[in-house]
PDB file of C-alpha atoms in Angstrom:
ATOM      1  CA  MET A   1     -30.829  34.835  18.326  1.00  0.00           C
ATOM      2  CA  ALA A   2     -33.822  33.330  20.017  1.00  0.00           C
ATOM      3  CA  GLY A   3     -35.594  30.635  18.059  1.00  0.00           C
ATOM      4  CA  TYR A   4     -32.470  29.530  16.230  1.00  0.00           C
ATOM      5  CA  PRO A   5     -30.631  26.274  16.951  1.00  0.00           C
ATOM      6  CA  SER A   6     -28.061  26.196  19.749  1.00  0.00           C
ATOM      7  CA  GLU A   7     -26.559  22.924  18.534  1.00  0.00           C
ATOM      8  CA  ILE A   8     -25.366  21.832  15.109  1.00  0.00           C
ATOM      9  CA  PRO A   9     -28.323  20.313  13.244  1.00  0.00           C
ATOM     10  CA  PRO A  10     -27.746  16.779  11.962  1.00  0.00           C
ATOM     11  CA  GLY A  11     -26.518  16.799   8.386  1.00  0.00           C
ATOM     12  CA  LEU A  12     -25.031  20.317   8.359  1.00  0.00           C
ATOM     13  CA  PRO A  13     -21.932  20.498   6.107  1.00  0.00           C
ATOM     14  CA  ASP A  14     -18.887  22.757   6.341  1.00  0.00           C
ATOM     15  CA  ALA A  15     -18.093  24.168   2.885  1.00  0.00           C
ATOM     16  CA  HIS A  16     -14.534  25.246   3.682  1.00  0.00           C
ATOM     17  CA  THR A  17     -12.065  24.149   6.338  1.00  0.00           C
ATOM     18  CA  HIS A  18      -8.419  23.178   6.660  1.00  0.00           C
ATOM     19  CA  LEU A  19      -6.283  20.589   8.390  1.00  0.00           C
ATOM     20  CA  PRO A  20      -5.600  21.520  12.031  1.00  0.00           C
ATOM     21  CA  ARG A  21      -2.116  22.920  12.626  1.00  0.00           C
ATOM     22  CA  PRO A  22      -0.183  21.196  13.974  1.00  0.00           C
ATOM     23  CA  PHE A  23      -2.204  18.284  12.627  1.00  0.00           C
ATOM     24  CA  GLU A  24      -3.501  16.037  15.385  1.00  0.00           C
ATOM     25  CA  THR A  25      -6.830  14.532  16.293  1.00  0.00           C
ATOM     26  CA  ASN A  26      -6.396  15.126  20.048  1.00  0.00           C
ATOM     27  CA  GLY A  27      -7.760  11.664  20.709  1.00  0.00           C
ATOM     28  CA  ARG A  28     -10.929  12.296  18.731  1.00  0.00           C
ATOM     29  CA  ASP A  29     -12.158   9.759  16.235  1.00  0.00           C
ATOM     30  CA  PHE A  30     -12.682  12.505  13.685  1.00  0.00           C
ATOM     31  CA  PRO A  31     -10.632  15.709  13.365  1.00  0.00           C
ATOM     32  CA  PHE A  32     -13.555  17.880  12.133  1.00  0.00           C
ATOM     33  CA  PRO A  33     -16.238  17.503  14.830  1.00  0.00           C
ATOM     34  CA  GLY A  34     -19.800  18.580  14.288  1.00  0.00           C
ATOM     35  CA  ALA A  35     -19.992  18.740  10.505  1.00  0.00           C
ATOM     36  CA  ALA A  36     -21.741  15.943   8.664  1.00  0.00           C
ATOM     37  CA  SER A  37     -19.329  16.466   5.781  1.00  0.00           C
ATOM     38  CA  SER A  38     -16.479  18.902   5.242  1.00  0.00           C
ATOM     39  CA  ILE A  39     -14.699  20.235   2.186  1.00  0.00           C
ATOM     40  CA  VAL A  40     -11.137  20.200   3.473  1.00  0.00           C
ATOM     41  CA  CYS A  41      -8.796  22.440   1.488  1.00  0.00           C
ATOM     42  CA  SER A  42      -5.063  22.063   1.311  1.00  0.00           C
ATOM     43  CA  ALA A  43      -2.876  25.150   1.277  1.00  0.00           C
ATOM     44  CA  GLU A  44       0.333  23.655  -0.068  1.00  0.00           C
ATOM     45  CA  PRO A  45       1.654  20.329  -1.421  1.00  0.00           C
ATOM     46  CA  ASN A  46       3.058  19.356   1.982  1.00  0.00           C
ATOM     47  CA  ASP A  47      -0.577  18.950   3.113  1.00  0.00           C
ATOM     48  CA  TRP A  48      -1.690  16.716   0.282  1.00  0.00           C
ATOM     49  CA  ASP A  49      -0.624  13.292   1.550  1.00  0.00           C
ATOM     50  CA  THR A  50      -2.120  13.886   5.004  1.00  0.00           C
ATOM     51  CA  LEU A  51      -5.372  15.104   3.467  1.00  0.00           C
ATOM     52  CA  ALA A  52      -5.487  12.153   1.058  1.00  0.00           C
ATOM     53  CA  SER A  53      -4.957   9.723   3.934  1.00  0.00           C
ATOM     54  CA  LEU A  54      -7.837  11.279   5.895  1.00  0.00           C
ATOM     55  CA  ALA A  55     -10.097  11.243   2.843  1.00  0.00           C
ATOM     56  CA  ARG A  56      -9.432   7.512   2.406  1.00  0.00           C
ATOM     57  CA  GLN A  57     -10.199   6.958   6.096  1.00  0.00           C
ATOM     58  CA  TYR A  58     -13.409   9.036   6.118  1.00  0.00           C
ATOM     59  CA  PRO A  59     -14.790   8.897   2.560  1.00  0.00           C
ATOM     60  CA  GLU A  60     -18.329   9.759   3.685  1.00  0.00           C
ATOM     61  CA  ARG A  61     -17.305  12.784   5.733  1.00  0.00           C
ATOM     62  CA  ILE A  62     -14.446  14.449   3.855  1.00  0.00           C
ATOM     63  CA  ILE A  63     -14.396  15.924   0.370  1.00  0.00           C
ATOM     64  CA  PRO A  64     -10.761  16.824  -0.217  1.00  0.00           C
ATOM     65  CA  SER A  65      -9.685  19.817  -2.270  1.00  0.00           C
ATOM     66  CA  PHE A  66      -6.079  19.802  -3.409  1.00  0.00           C
ATOM     67  CA  GLY A  67      -4.300  22.984  -4.380  1.00  0.00           C
ATOM     68  CA  ILE A  68      -1.633  25.594  -3.757  1.00  0.00           C
ATOM     69  CA  HIS A  69      -2.797  28.698  -1.913  1.00  0.00           C
ATOM     70  CA  PRO A  70      -1.785  31.999  -3.550  1.00  0.00           C
ATOM     71  CA  TRP A  71       0.430  32.661  -0.516  1.00  0.00           C
ATOM     72  CA  HIS A  72       2.538  29.687  -1.694  1.00  0.00           C
ATOM     73  CA  ALA A  73       2.175  30.200  -5.441  1.00  0.00           C
ATOM     74  CA  GLY A  74       5.866  30.989  -5.882  1.00  0.00           C
ATOM     75  CA  ASN A  75       6.769  27.422  -4.901  1.00  0.00           C
ATOM     76  CA  ALA A  76       4.616  25.653  -7.534  1.00  0.00           C
ATOM     77  CA  SER A  77       6.399  23.299  -9.934  1.00  0.00           C
ATOM     78  CA  ASP A  78       5.584  20.812 -12.684  1.00  0.00           C
ATOM     79  CA  ILE A  79       6.054  17.990 -10.166  1.00  0.00           C
ATOM     80  CA  HIS A  80       3.296  19.473  -8.026  1.00  0.00           C
ATOM     81  CA  TRP A  81       0.884  19.785 -10.955  1.00  0.00           C
ATOM     82  CA  GLN A  82       1.484  16.157 -11.914  1.00  0.00           C
ATOM     83  CA  ARG A  83       0.820  15.036  -8.340  1.00  0.00           C
ATOM     84  CA  LEU A  84      -2.323  17.168  -8.199  1.00  0.00           C
ATOM     85  CA  THR A  85      -3.648  15.452 -11.322  1.00  0.00           C
ATOM     86  CA  GLU A  86      -2.923  12.034  -9.825  1.00  0.00           C
ATOM     87  CA  LEU A  87      -4.827  12.875  -6.641  1.00  0.00           C
ATOM     88  CA  LEU A  88      -7.838  14.107  -8.602  1.00  0.00           C
ATOM     89  CA  ASP A  89      -7.840  10.835 -10.515  1.00  0.00           C
ATOM     90  CA  GLU A  90      -7.837   8.916  -7.221  1.00  0.00           C
ATOM     91  CA  PHE A  91     -10.624  11.019  -5.658  1.00  0.00           C
ATOM     92  CA  PRO A  92     -13.463  11.566  -8.174  1.00  0.00           C
ATOM     93  CA  MET A  93     -15.315  14.004  -5.858  1.00  0.00           C
ATOM     94  CA  ALA A  94     -12.239  16.069  -4.962  1.00  0.00           C
ATOM     95  CA  GLY A  95     -12.035  19.757  -5.739  1.00  0.00           C
ATOM     96  CA  VAL A  96      -9.190  22.034  -6.816  1.00  0.00           C
ATOM     97  CA  GLY A  97      -7.799  24.713  -4.525  1.00  0.00           C
ATOM     98  CA  GLU A  98      -7.893  26.780  -2.674  1.00  0.00           C
ATOM     99  CA  THR A  99      -6.409  28.985  -5.327  1.00  0.00           C
ATOM    100  CA  GLY A 100      -6.766  32.546  -6.562  1.00  0.00           C
ATOM    101  CA  MET A 101      -4.957  35.814  -5.923  1.00  0.00           C
ATOM    102  CA  ASP A 102      -4.124  37.941  -2.891  1.00  0.00           C
ATOM    103  CA  LYS A 103      -2.708  41.479  -3.091  1.00  0.00           C
ATOM    104  CA  ALA A 104      -2.794  42.119   0.650  1.00  0.00           C
ATOM    105  CA  HIS A 105      -0.751  39.291   2.154  1.00  0.00           C
ATOM    106  CA  ARG A 106       2.784  39.888   3.382  1.00  0.00           C
ATOM    107  CA  PRO A 107       5.262  38.818   2.217  1.00  0.00           C
ATOM    108  CA  ARG A 108       3.782  39.696  -1.184  1.00  0.00           C
ATOM    109  CA  ILE A 109       3.955  36.925  -3.776  1.00  0.00           C
ATOM    110  CA  PRO A 110       4.621  38.364  -7.253  1.00  0.00           C
ATOM    111  CA  GLN A 111       1.401  38.782  -9.232  1.00  0.00           C
ATOM    112  CA  GLU A 112       2.900  36.927 -12.188  1.00  0.00           C
ATOM    113  CA  ALA A 113       3.465  33.818 -10.029  1.00  0.00           C
ATOM    114  CA  GLN A 114      -0.044  34.043  -8.579  1.00  0.00           C
ATOM    115  CA  GLU A 115      -1.644  34.401 -12.012  1.00  0.00           C
ATOM    116  CA  LYS A 116       0.347  31.472 -13.414  1.00  0.00           C
ATOM    117  CA  SER A 117      -0.649  29.245 -10.505  1.00  0.00           C
ATOM    118  CA  PHE A 118      -4.311  30.307 -10.697  1.00  0.00           C
ATOM    119  CA  ARG A 119      -4.469  29.621 -14.426  1.00  0.00           C
ATOM    120  CA  THR A 120      -2.898  26.192 -13.961  1.00  0.00           C
ATOM    121  CA  HIS A 121      -5.441  25.281 -11.271  1.00  0.00           C
ATOM    122  CA  LEU A 122      -8.293  26.377 -13.530  1.00  0.00           C
ATOM    123  CA  GLY A 123      -6.933  24.421 -16.483  1.00  0.00           C
ATOM    124  CA  ILE A 124      -6.729  21.239 -14.422  1.00  0.00           C
ATOM    125  CA  ALA A 125     -10.220  21.792 -12.976  1.00  0.00           C
ATOM    126  CA  ARG A 126     -11.632  22.225 -16.476  1.00  0.00           C
ATOM    127  CA  GLU A 127      -9.893  19.084 -17.695  1.00  0.00           C
ATOM    128  CA  LYS A 128     -11.145  17.009 -14.738  1.00  0.00           C
ATOM    129  CA  ASN A 129     -14.562  18.735 -14.404  1.00  0.00           C
ATOM    130  CA  ARG A 130     -14.019  19.727 -10.759  1.00  0.00           C
ATOM    131  CA  PHE A 131     -15.144  22.586  -8.584  1.00  0.00           C
ATOM    132  CA  VAL A 132     -12.614  25.273  -7.670  1.00  0.00           C
ATOM    133  CA  THR A 133     -12.330  26.941  -4.257  1.00  0.00           C
ATOM    134  CA  LEU A 134     -11.454  30.588  -4.780  1.00  0.00           C
ATOM    135  CA  HIS A 135      -9.419  32.846  -2.497  1.00  0.00           C
ATOM    136  CA  CYS A 136      -9.453  36.491  -3.546  1.00  0.00           C
ATOM    137  CA  VAL A 137      -8.274  39.527  -1.586  1.00  0.00           C
ATOM    138  CA  ARG A 138      -8.064  42.938  -3.297  1.00  0.00           C
ATOM    139  CA  ALA A 139      -7.562  41.269  -6.669  1.00  0.00           C
ATOM    140  CA  TRP A 140     -11.027  41.083  -8.190  1.00  0.00           C
ATOM    141  CA  GLY A 141     -10.042  42.751 -11.453  1.00  0.00           C
ATOM    142  CA  PRO A 142      -7.448  40.171 -12.549  1.00  0.00           C
ATOM    143  CA  VAL A 143      -9.364  37.291 -10.971  1.00  0.00           C
ATOM    144  CA  LEU A 144     -12.571  38.021 -12.908  1.00  0.00           C
ATOM    145  CA  LYS A 145     -10.594  38.501 -16.120  1.00  0.00           C
ATOM    146  CA  ILE A 146      -8.934  35.096 -15.709  1.00  0.00           C
ATOM    147  CA  LEU A 147     -12.243  33.430 -14.806  1.00  0.00           C
ATOM    148  CA  ASP A 148     -13.713  34.776 -18.049  1.00  0.00           C
ATOM    149  CA  GLU A 149     -10.815  33.293 -19.990  1.00  0.00           C
ATOM    150  CA  LEU A 150     -10.806  29.941 -18.160  1.00  0.00           C
ATOM    151  CA  PRO A 151     -14.274  29.454 -16.646  1.00  0.00           C
ATOM    152  CA  PRO A 152     -14.349  26.597 -14.129  1.00  0.00           C
ATOM    153  CA  PRO A 153     -17.105  23.955 -14.117  1.00  0.00           C
ATOM    154  CA  ARG A 154     -18.206  25.120 -10.642  1.00  0.00           C
ATOM    155  CA  LEU A 155     -16.826  27.700  -8.250  1.00  0.00           C
ATOM    156  CA  LEU A 156     -16.866  28.153  -4.470  1.00  0.00           C
ATOM    157  CA  VAL A 157     -16.075  31.732  -3.482  1.00  0.00           C
ATOM    158  CA  HIS A 158     -14.674  31.175  -0.019  1.00  0.00           C
ATOM    159  CA  ALA A 159     -15.111  33.760   2.788  1.00  0.00           C
ATOM    160  CA  TRP A 160     -17.211  35.964   0.523  1.00  0.00           C
ATOM    161  CA  HIS A 161     -16.835  39.601   1.481  1.00  0.00           C
ATOM    162  CA  GLY A 162     -16.592  41.222  -1.922  1.00  0.00           C
ATOM    163  CA  PRO A 163     -18.355  44.110  -3.616  1.00  0.00           C
ATOM    164  CA  SER A 164     -21.933  43.573  -4.776  1.00  0.00           C
ATOM    165  CA  GLU A 165     -21.123  44.424  -8.389  1.00  0.00           C
ATOM    166  CA  HIS A 166     -19.080  41.220  -8.639  1.00  0.00           C
ATOM    167  CA  VAL A 167     -21.947  38.912  -7.682  1.00  0.00           C
ATOM    168  CA  SER A 168     -23.468  38.732 -11.169  1.00  0.00           C
ATOM    169  CA  PRO A 169     -20.163  37.939 -12.957  1.00  0.00           C
ATOM    170  CA  LEU A 170     -19.435  35.223 -10.383  1.00  0.00           C
ATOM    171  CA  LEU A 171     -22.913  33.697 -10.675  1.00  0.00           C
ATOM    172  CA  LYS A 172     -22.238  33.440 -14.402  1.00  0.00           C
ATOM    173  CA  HIS A 173     -19.406  31.068 -13.476  1.00  0.00           C
ATOM    174  CA  ASN A 174     -21.670  28.717 -11.496  1.00  0.00           C
ATOM    175  CA  ALA A 175     -20.479  30.216  -8.224  1.00  0.00           C
ATOM    176  CA  LEU A 176     -21.590  29.391  -4.732  1.00  0.00           C
ATOM    177  CA  PHE A 177     -20.537  31.657  -1.862  1.00  0.00           C
ATOM    178  CA  SER A 178     -19.417  30.343   1.521  1.00  0.00           C
ATOM    179  CA  VAL A 179     -19.546  32.641   4.532  1.00  0.00           C
ATOM    180  CA  GLY A 180     -18.324  32.198   8.063  1.00  0.00           C
ATOM    181  CA  SER A 181     -19.173  33.862  11.329  1.00  0.00           C
ATOM    182  CA  ARG A 182     -16.550  36.573  10.728  1.00  0.00           C
ATOM    183  CA  GLN A 183     -18.337  37.739   7.576  1.00  0.00           C
ATOM    184  CA  LEU A 184     -21.816  37.237   9.005  1.00  0.00           C
ATOM    185  CA  MET A 185     -21.057  39.265  12.149  1.00  0.00           C
ATOM    186  CA  ASP A 186     -20.240  42.285   9.986  1.00  0.00           C
ATOM    187  CA  GLU A 187     -23.570  44.121   9.959  1.00  0.00           C
ATOM    188  CA  SER A 188     -22.434  46.389   7.132  1.00  0.00           C
ATOM    189  CA  PHE A 189     -22.301  43.315   4.918  1.00  0.00           C
ATOM    190  CA  HIS A 190     -25.724  41.866   5.765  1.00  0.00           C
ATOM    191  CA  ALA A 191     -27.553  43.525   2.864  1.00  0.00           C
ATOM    192  CA  ALA A 192     -24.981  42.140   0.424  1.00  0.00           C
ATOM    193  CA  ILE A 193     -25.469  38.611   1.772  1.00  0.00           C
ATOM    194  CA  ARG A 194     -29.257  38.925   1.584  1.00  0.00           C
ATOM    195  CA  SER A 195     -28.898  39.841  -2.086  1.00  0.00           C
ATOM    196  CA  LEU A 196     -27.400  36.428  -2.865  1.00  0.00           C
ATOM    197  CA  PRO A 197     -29.712  33.619  -4.014  1.00  0.00           C
ATOM    198  CA  PRO A 198     -30.237  31.151  -1.136  1.00  0.00           C
ATOM    199  CA  GLU A 199     -29.407  28.301  -3.515  1.00  0.00           C
ATOM    200  CA  ARG A 200     -25.892  29.708  -3.804  1.00  0.00           C
ATOM    201  CA  LEU A 201     -25.030  30.105  -0.085  1.00  0.00           C
ATOM    202  CA  LEU A 202     -23.104  27.800   2.255  1.00  0.00           C
ATOM    203  CA  PRO A 203     -21.652  28.083   5.786  1.00  0.00           C
ATOM    204  CA  GLU A 204     -17.940  27.625   6.396  1.00  0.00           C
ATOM    205  CA  THR A 205     -15.537  27.555   9.338  1.00  0.00           C
ATOM    206  CA  ASP A 206     -12.188  28.191   7.582  1.00  0.00           C
ATOM    207  CA  GLY A 207     -10.528  25.854  10.059  1.00  0.00           C
ATOM    208  CA  TYR A 208     -12.253  27.126  13.224  1.00  0.00           C
ATOM    209  CA  THR A 209     -14.457  24.102  13.894  1.00  0.00           C
ATOM    210  CA  GLY A 210     -16.395  25.781  16.701  1.00  0.00           C
ATOM    211  CA  ASN A 211     -17.717  28.397  14.260  1.00  0.00           C
ATOM    212  CA  LEU A 212     -20.053  26.172  12.250  1.00  0.00           C
ATOM    213  CA  ILE A 213     -23.124  26.611  14.439  1.00  0.00           C
ATOM    214  CA  PRO A 214     -22.651  30.414  14.801  1.00  0.00           C
ATOM    215  CA  ALA A 215     -22.318  30.669  11.012  1.00  0.00           C
ATOM    216  CA  PHE A 216     -25.500  28.659  10.505  1.00  0.00           C
ATOM    217  CA  ARG A 217     -27.411  30.680  13.097  1.00  0.00           C
ATOM    218  CA  TYR A 218     -26.331  34.019  11.620  1.00  0.00           C
ATOM    219  CA  LEU A 219     -27.263  32.821   8.142  1.00  0.00           C
ATOM    220  CA  CYS A 220     -30.712  31.802   9.329  1.00  0.00           C
ATOM    221  CA  SER A 221     -31.203  35.114  11.108  1.00  0.00           C
ATOM    222  CA  LEU A 222     -30.550  37.113   7.925  1.00  0.00           C
ATOM    223  CA  PHE A 223     -33.379  35.353   6.081  1.00  0.00           C
ATOM    224  CA  ARG A 224     -36.173  35.394   8.651  1.00  0.00           C
ATOM    225  CA  ASP A 225     -38.786  34.292   6.130  1.00  0.00           C
ATOM    226  CA  CYS A 226     -36.977  30.937   5.873  1.00  0.00           C
ATOM    227  CA  PRO A 227     -36.963  28.752   9.012  1.00  0.00           C
ATOM    228  CA  PRO A 228     -33.802  26.900  10.053  1.00  0.00           C
ATOM    229  CA  GLU A 229     -35.319  23.594   8.923  1.00  0.00           C
ATOM    230  CA  TRP A 230     -35.713  24.993   5.416  1.00  0.00           C
ATOM    231  CA  TRP A 231     -32.162  26.333   5.449  1.00  0.00           C
ATOM    232  CA  LEU A 232     -30.738  22.972   6.457  1.00  0.00           C
ATOM    233  CA  ILE A 233     -32.379  21.298   3.460  1.00  0.00           C
ATOM    234  CA  GLN A 234     -31.253  24.098   1.130  1.00  0.00           C
ATOM    235  CA  ILE A 235     -27.664  24.025   2.398  1.00  0.00           C
ATOM    236  CA  ARG A 236     -27.450  20.262   1.955  1.00  0.00           C
ATOM    237  CA  GLU A 237     -28.682  20.636  -1.622  1.00  0.00           C
ATOM    238  CA  ASN A 238     -26.230  23.463  -2.327  1.00  0.00           C
ATOM    239  CA  TYR A 239     -23.367  21.381  -0.976  1.00  0.00           C
ATOM    240  CA  MET A 240     -24.295  18.444  -3.184  1.00  0.00           C
ATOM    241  CA  ASN A 241     -24.589  20.719  -6.221  1.00  0.00           C
ATOM    242  CA  LEU A 242     -21.087  22.033  -5.626  1.00  0.00           C
ATOM    243  CA  SER A 243     -19.412  18.647  -5.214  1.00  0.00           C
ATOM    244  CA  SER A 244     -21.448  16.855  -7.893  1.00  0.00           C
ATOM    245  CA  PRO A 245     -19.748  16.244 -11.237  1.00  0.00           C
ATOM    246  CA  SER A 246     -22.828  17.619 -12.978  1.00  0.00           C
ATOM    247  CA  ILE A 247     -22.957  21.256 -14.035  1.00  0.00           C
ATOM    248  CA  PHE A 248     -25.652  23.706 -12.936  1.00  0.00           C
ATOM    249  CA  LEU A 249     -28.603  23.960 -15.236  1.00  0.00           C
ATOM    250  CA  PRO A 250     -29.321  27.479 -16.546  1.00  0.00           C
TER     251      PRO A 250
END
């Protein structure tokens, strides 16, 4: 990709990552190198205290998102929901999730448990006016139905690789779409990504910190009319729009 940056441009955010497993900084001062700011999602309550501690230590570089991944939805309890509310009160910029539904993962979590957990996340996000990070695999029908019933203030559709007919319903819910190098390397999906409004796109690593610059370069290459410098400004603005307490204007 000649003409595109070989190093991470200053100020580039990562819209979706996770705590390293096992968690360690490997002697680094910061566990998420390269990104100017990262939305760090928890997958289960056991992650929450570690994530909260990091967010206190690096308030300018970490936006935490607390939630229970659909793979762990069967373990959710009232104690967890109370703790989630407390953490959102402590961190005014924090998001909710990642949450959603997954019909492909094994072992399969019962759909009833996934739906209950997803609805609870959405209810809390609505109460606290927070963005929601969405995980959806082969479950777009029930997910879109629930989003219509409990629309979140703002939505990040993580690792977007869905059908084009779902873009419009998701945009209606103030959705942004984060894509990583795995999605962007799939040439069959390039036309679908180009159909998204640039003001609703963000790069992500999904925990693979070395993938931020490839994701940014691929994104730039798909929109050749927009130079990388323009994309950097647009991505920063998109990131701020997602994490801001304000709601998108029509």
